[in-house]
PDB file of C-alpha atoms in Angstrom:
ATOM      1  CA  UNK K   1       0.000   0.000   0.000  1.00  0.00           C
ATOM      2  CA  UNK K   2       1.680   3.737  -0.898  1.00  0.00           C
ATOM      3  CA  UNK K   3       2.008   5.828   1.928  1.00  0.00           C
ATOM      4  CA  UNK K   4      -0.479   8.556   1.765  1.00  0.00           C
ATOM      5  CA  UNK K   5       2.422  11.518   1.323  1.00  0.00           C
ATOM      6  CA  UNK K   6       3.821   9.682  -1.635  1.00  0.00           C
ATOM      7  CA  UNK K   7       0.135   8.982  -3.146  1.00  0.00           C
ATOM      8  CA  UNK K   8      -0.637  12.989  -2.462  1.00  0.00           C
ATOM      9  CA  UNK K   9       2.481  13.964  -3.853  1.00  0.00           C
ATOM     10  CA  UNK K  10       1.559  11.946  -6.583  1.00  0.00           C
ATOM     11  CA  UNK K  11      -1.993  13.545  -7.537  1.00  0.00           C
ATOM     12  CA  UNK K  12      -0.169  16.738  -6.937  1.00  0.00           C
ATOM     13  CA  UNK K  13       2.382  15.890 -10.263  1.00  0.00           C
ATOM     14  CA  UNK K  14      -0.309  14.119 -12.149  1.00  0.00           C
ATOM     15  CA  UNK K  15      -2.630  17.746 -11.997  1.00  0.00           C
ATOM     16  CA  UNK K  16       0.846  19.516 -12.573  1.00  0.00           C
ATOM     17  CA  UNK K  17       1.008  17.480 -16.495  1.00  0.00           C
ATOM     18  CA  UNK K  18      -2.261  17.580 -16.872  1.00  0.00           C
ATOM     19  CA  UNK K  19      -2.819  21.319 -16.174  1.00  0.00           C
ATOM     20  CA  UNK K  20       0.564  22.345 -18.207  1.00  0.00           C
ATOM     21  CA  UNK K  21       0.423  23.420 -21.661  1.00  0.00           C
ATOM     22  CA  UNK K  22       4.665  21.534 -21.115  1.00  0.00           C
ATOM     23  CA  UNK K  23       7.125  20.286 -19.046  1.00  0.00           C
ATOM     24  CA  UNK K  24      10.378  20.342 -19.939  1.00  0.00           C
ATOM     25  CA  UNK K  25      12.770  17.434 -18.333  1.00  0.00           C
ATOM     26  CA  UNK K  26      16.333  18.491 -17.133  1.00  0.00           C
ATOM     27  CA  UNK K  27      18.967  17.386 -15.282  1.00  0.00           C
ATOM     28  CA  UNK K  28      20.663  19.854 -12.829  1.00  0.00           C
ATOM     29  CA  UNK K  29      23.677  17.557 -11.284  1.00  0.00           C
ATOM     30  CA  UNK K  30      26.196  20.682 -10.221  1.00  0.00           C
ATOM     31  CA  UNK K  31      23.778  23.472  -9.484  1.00  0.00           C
ATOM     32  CA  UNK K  32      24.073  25.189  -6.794  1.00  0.00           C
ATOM     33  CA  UNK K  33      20.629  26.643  -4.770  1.00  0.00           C
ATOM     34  CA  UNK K  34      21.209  30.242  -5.733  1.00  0.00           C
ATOM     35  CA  UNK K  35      21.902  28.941  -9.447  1.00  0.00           C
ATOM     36  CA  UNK K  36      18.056  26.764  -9.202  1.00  0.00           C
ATOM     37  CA  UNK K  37      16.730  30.091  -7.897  1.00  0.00           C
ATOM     38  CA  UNK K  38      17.959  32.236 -10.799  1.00  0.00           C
ATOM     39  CA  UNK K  39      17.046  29.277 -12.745  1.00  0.00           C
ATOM     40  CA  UNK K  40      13.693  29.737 -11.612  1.00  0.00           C
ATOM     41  CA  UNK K  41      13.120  33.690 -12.147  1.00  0.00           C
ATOM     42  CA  UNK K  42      14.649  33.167 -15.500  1.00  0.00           C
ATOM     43  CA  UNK K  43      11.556  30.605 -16.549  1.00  0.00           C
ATOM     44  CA  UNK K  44       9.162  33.502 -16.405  1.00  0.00           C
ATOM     45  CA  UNK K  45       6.044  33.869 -14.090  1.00  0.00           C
ATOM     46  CA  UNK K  46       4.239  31.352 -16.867  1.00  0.00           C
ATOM     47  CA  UNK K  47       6.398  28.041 -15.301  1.00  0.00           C
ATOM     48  CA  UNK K  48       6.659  26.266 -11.937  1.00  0.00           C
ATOM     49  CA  UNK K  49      10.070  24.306 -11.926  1.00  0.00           C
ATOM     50  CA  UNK K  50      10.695  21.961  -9.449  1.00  0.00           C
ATOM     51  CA  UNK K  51      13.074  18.763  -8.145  1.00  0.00           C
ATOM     52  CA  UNK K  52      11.489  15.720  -8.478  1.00  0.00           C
ATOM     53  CA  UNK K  53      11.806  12.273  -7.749  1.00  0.00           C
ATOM     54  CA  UNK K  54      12.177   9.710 -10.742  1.00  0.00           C
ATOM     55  CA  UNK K  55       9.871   7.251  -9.477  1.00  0.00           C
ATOM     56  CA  UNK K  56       7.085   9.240  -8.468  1.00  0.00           C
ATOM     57  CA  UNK K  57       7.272  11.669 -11.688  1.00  0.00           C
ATOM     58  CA  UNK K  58       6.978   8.378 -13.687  1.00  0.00           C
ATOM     59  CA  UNK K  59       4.190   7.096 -12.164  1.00  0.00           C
ATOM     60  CA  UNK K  60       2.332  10.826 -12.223  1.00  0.00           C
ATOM     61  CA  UNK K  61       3.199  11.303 -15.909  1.00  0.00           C
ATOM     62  CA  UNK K  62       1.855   7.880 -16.985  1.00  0.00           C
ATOM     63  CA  UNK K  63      -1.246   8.826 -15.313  1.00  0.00           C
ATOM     64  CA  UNK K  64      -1.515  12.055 -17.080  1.00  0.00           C
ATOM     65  CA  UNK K  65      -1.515   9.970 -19.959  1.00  0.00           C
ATOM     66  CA  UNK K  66       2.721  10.621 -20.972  1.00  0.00           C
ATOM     67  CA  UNK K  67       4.252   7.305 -21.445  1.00  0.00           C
ATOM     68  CA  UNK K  68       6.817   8.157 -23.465  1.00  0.00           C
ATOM     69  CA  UNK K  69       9.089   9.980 -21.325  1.00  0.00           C
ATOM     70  CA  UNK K  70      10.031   6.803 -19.117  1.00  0.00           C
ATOM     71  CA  UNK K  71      13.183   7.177 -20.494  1.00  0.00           C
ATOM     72  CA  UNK K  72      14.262  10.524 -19.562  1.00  0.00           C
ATOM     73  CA  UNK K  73      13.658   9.733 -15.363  1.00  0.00           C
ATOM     74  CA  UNK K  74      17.133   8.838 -14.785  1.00  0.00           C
ATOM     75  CA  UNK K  75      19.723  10.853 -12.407  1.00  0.00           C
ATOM     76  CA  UNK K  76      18.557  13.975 -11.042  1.00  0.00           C
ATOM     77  CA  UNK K  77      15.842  15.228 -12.663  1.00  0.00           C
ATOM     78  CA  UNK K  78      13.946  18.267 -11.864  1.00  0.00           C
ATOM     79  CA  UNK K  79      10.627  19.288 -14.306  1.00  0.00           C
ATOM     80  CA  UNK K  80       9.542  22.754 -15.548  1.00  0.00           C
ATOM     81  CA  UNK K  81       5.459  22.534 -15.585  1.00  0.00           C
ATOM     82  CA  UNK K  82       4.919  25.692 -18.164  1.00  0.00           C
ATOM     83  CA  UNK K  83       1.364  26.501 -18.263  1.00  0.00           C
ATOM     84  CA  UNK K  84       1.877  29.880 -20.204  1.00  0.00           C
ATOM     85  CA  UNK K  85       4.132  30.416 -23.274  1.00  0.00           C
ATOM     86  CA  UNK K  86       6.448  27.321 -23.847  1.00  0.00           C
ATOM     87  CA  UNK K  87       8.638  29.494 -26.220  1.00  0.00           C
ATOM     88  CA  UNK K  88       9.568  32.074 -23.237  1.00  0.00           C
ATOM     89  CA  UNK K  89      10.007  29.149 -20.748  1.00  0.00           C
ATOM     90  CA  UNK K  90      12.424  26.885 -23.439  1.00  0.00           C
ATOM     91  CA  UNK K  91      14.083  30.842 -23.939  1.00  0.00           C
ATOM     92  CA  UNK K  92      14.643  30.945 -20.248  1.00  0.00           C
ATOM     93  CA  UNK K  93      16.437  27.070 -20.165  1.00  0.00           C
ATOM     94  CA  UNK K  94      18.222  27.745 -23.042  1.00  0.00           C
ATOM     95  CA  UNK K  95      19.559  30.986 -22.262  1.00  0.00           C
ATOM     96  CA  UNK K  96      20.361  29.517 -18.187  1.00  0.00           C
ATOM     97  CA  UNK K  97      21.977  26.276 -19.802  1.00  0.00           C
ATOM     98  CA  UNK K  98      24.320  28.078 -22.391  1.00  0.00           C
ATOM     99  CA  UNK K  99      25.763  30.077 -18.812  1.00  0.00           C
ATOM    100  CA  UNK K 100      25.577  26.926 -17.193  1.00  0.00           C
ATOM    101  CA  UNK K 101      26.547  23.993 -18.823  1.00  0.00           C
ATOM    102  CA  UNK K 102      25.517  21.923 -15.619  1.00  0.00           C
ATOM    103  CA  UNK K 103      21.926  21.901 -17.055  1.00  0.00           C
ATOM    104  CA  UNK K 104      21.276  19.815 -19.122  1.00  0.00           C
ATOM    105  CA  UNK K 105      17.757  19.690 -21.032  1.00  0.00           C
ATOM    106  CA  UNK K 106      16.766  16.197 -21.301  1.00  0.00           C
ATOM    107  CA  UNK K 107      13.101  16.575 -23.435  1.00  0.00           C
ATOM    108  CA  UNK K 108       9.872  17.276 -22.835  1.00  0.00           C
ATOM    109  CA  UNK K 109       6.312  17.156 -23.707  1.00  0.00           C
ATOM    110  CA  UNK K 110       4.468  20.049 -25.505  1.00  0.00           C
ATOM    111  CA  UNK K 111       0.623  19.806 -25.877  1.00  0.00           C
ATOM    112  CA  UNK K 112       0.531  15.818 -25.606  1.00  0.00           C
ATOM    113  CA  UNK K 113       3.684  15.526 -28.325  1.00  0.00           C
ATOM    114  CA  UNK K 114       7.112  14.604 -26.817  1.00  0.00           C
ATOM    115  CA  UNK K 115      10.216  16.899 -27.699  1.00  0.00           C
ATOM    116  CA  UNK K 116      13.770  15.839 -27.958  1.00  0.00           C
ATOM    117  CA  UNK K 117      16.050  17.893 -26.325  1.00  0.00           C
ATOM    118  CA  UNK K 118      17.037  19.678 -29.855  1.00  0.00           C
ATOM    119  CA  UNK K 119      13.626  20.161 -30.789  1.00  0.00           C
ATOM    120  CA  UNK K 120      12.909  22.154 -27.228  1.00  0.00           C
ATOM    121  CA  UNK K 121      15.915  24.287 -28.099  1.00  0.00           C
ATOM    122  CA  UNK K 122      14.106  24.718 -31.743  1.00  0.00           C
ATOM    123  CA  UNK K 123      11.629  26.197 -30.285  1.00  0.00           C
ATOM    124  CA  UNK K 124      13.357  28.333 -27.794  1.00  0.00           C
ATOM    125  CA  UNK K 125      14.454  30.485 -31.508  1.00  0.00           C
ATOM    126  CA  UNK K 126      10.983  30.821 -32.314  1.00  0.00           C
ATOM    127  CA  UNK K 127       9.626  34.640 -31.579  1.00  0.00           C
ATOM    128  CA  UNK K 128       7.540  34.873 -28.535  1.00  0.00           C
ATOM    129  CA  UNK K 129       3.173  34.295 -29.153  1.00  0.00           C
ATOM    130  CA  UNK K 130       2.906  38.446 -28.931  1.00  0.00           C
ATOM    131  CA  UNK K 131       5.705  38.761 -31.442  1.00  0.00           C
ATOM    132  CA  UNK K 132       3.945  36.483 -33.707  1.00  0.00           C
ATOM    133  CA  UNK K 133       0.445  37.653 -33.122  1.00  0.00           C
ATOM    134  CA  UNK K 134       2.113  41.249 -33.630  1.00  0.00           C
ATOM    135  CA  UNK K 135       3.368  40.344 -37.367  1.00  0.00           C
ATOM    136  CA  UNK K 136       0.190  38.541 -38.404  1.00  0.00           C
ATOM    137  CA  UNK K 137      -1.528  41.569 -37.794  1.00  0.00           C
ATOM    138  CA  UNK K 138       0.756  43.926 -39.431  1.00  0.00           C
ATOM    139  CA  UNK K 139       0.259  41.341 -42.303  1.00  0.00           C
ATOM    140  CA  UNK K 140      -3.644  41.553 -42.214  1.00  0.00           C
ATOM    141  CA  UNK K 141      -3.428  45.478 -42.306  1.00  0.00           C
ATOM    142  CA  UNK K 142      -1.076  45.745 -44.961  1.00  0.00           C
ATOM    143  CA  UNK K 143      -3.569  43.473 -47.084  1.00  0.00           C
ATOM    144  CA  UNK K 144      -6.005  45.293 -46.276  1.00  0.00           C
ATOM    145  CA  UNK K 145      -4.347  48.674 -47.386  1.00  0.00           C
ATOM    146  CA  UNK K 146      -3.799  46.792 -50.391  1.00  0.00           C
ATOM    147  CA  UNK K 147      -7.675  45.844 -50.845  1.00  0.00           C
ATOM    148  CA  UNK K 148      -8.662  49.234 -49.773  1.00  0.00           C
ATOM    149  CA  UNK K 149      -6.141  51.007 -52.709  1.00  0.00           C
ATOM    150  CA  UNK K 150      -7.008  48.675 -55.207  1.00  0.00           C
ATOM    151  CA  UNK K 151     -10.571  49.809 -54.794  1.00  0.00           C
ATOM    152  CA  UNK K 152      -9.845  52.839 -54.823  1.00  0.00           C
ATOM    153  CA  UNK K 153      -8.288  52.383 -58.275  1.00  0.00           C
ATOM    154  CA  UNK K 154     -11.131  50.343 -60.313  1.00  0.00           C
ATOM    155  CA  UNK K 155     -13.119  53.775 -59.897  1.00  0.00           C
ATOM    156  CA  UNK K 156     -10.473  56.604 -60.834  1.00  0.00           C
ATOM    157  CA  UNK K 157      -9.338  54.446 -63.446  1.00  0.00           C
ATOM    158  CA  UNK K 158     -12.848  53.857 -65.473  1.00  0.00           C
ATOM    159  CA  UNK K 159     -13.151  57.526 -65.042  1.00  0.00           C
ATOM    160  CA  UNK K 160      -9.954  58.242 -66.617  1.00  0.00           C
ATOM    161  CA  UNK K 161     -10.927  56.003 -69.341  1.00  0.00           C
ATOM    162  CA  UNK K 162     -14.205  57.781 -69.921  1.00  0.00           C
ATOM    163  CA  UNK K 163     -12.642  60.525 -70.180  1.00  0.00           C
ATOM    164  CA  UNK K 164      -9.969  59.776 -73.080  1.00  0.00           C
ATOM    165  CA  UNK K 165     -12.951  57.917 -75.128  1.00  0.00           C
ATOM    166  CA  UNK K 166     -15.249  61.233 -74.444  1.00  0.00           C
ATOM    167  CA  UNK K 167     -12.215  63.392 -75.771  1.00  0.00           C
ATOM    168  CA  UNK K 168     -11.619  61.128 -78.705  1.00  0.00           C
ATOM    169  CA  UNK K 169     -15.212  61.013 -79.646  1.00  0.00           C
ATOM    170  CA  UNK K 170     -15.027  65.167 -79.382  1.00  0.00           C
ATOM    171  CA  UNK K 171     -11.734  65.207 -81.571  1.00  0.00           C
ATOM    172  CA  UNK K 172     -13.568  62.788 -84.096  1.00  0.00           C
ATOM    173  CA  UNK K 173     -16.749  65.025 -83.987  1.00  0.00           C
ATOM    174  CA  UNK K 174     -14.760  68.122 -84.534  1.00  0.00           C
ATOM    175  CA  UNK K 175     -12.952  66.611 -87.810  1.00  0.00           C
ATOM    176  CA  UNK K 176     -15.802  66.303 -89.641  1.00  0.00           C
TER     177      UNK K 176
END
C-alpha cells in the first residue's frame, strides 16, 4: 500500500502534467541553490520548476496519460510545468543552460507531443506568441491597405478612361 504523502504527492504531479500546456525534463547535477533560484526567475512567471523524484514523476506522468518519457527519469531530474508560453520558458532554459553547462535539457512534452532535447531548443528560436500575433496583424493590415487602394483604383481608373474615349469622340466630332 503507498504511503499517503507519496500517493498525495503523486496527484499533486499528475494535476501539474495535466494542467501544463509543457514540461520540460532536465537534469541539474552541479547546481548550486542560488543557481536553481535564478534558474527559476529566468523561466518567467508562466512556469513552476521543481526537483522531483524519478519514481514518483513516472508514475504521475503515466497517469496524465505521458508514457513516453520513461526514459528521460534517470539521475537527477527536476521538471519545468509551463502553463503559459512554452517558447519564453524553453528561452529561459536555453539561455540559463548556455551560462551553465551543468543543465542539461533532457526533453519534454508540448501539448501531448514529446520533444527531444534539440527540438525544445528549436523552439526556444521561435519569436515569442505576442511577437507572432504582432506580425500577423501587421500582415492583415497591410492586405487590407492593399484591398482598400485597389478599390480605390477600379473607380479613378474607369473615369480616366471615360474621359480619353469622351475626348476622342469630341476630336472625331470636330474633324468632320
Amino acid at each position: 500500500m503507498a504511503r499517503p504523502d507519496k500517493a498525495a504527492a503523486v496527484a499533486e504531479l499528475t494535476d501539474q502534467f495535466r494542467n501544463s500546456s509543457a514540461a520540460v525534463l532536465t537534469e541539474y547535477r552541479g547546481l548550486t541553490v542560488a543557481q536553481l533560484k535564478q534558474l527559476r526567475r529566468s523561466l518567467g512567471e508562466n512556469a513552476q520548476y521543481a526537483v522531483v523524484k524519478n519514481t514518483l514523476t513516472k508514475i504521475a506522468a503515466n497517469e496524465a496519460g505521458i508514457t513516453t518519457l520513461d526514459d528521460l527519469f534517470n539521475g537527477p531530474t527536476a521538471v519545468a510545468f509551463v502553463t503559459g508560453d512554452p517558447v519564453e520558458s524553453a528561452k529561459g532554459l536555453r539561455d540559463f543552460a548556455k551560462d551553465n553547462p551543468n543543465l542539461v535539457i533532457k526533453g519534454g512534452v508540448l501539448d501531448g507531443k514529446v520533444m527531444s532535447a534539440d527540438e525544445i531548443k528549436k523552439l526556444a528560436d521561435l519569436e515569442s506568441r505576442e511577437v507572432l500575433l504582432a506580425k500577423l496583424a501587421g500582415a492583415f493590415k497591410g492586405k487590407q491597405t492593399q484591398t482598400a487602394q485597389l478599390f480605390q483604383a477600379l473607380p479613378s481608373k474607369l473615369v480616366r478612361t471615360v474621359d480619353a474615349l469622351r475626348a476622342k469622340q469630341d476630336e472625331q466630332g470636330g474633324a468632320e
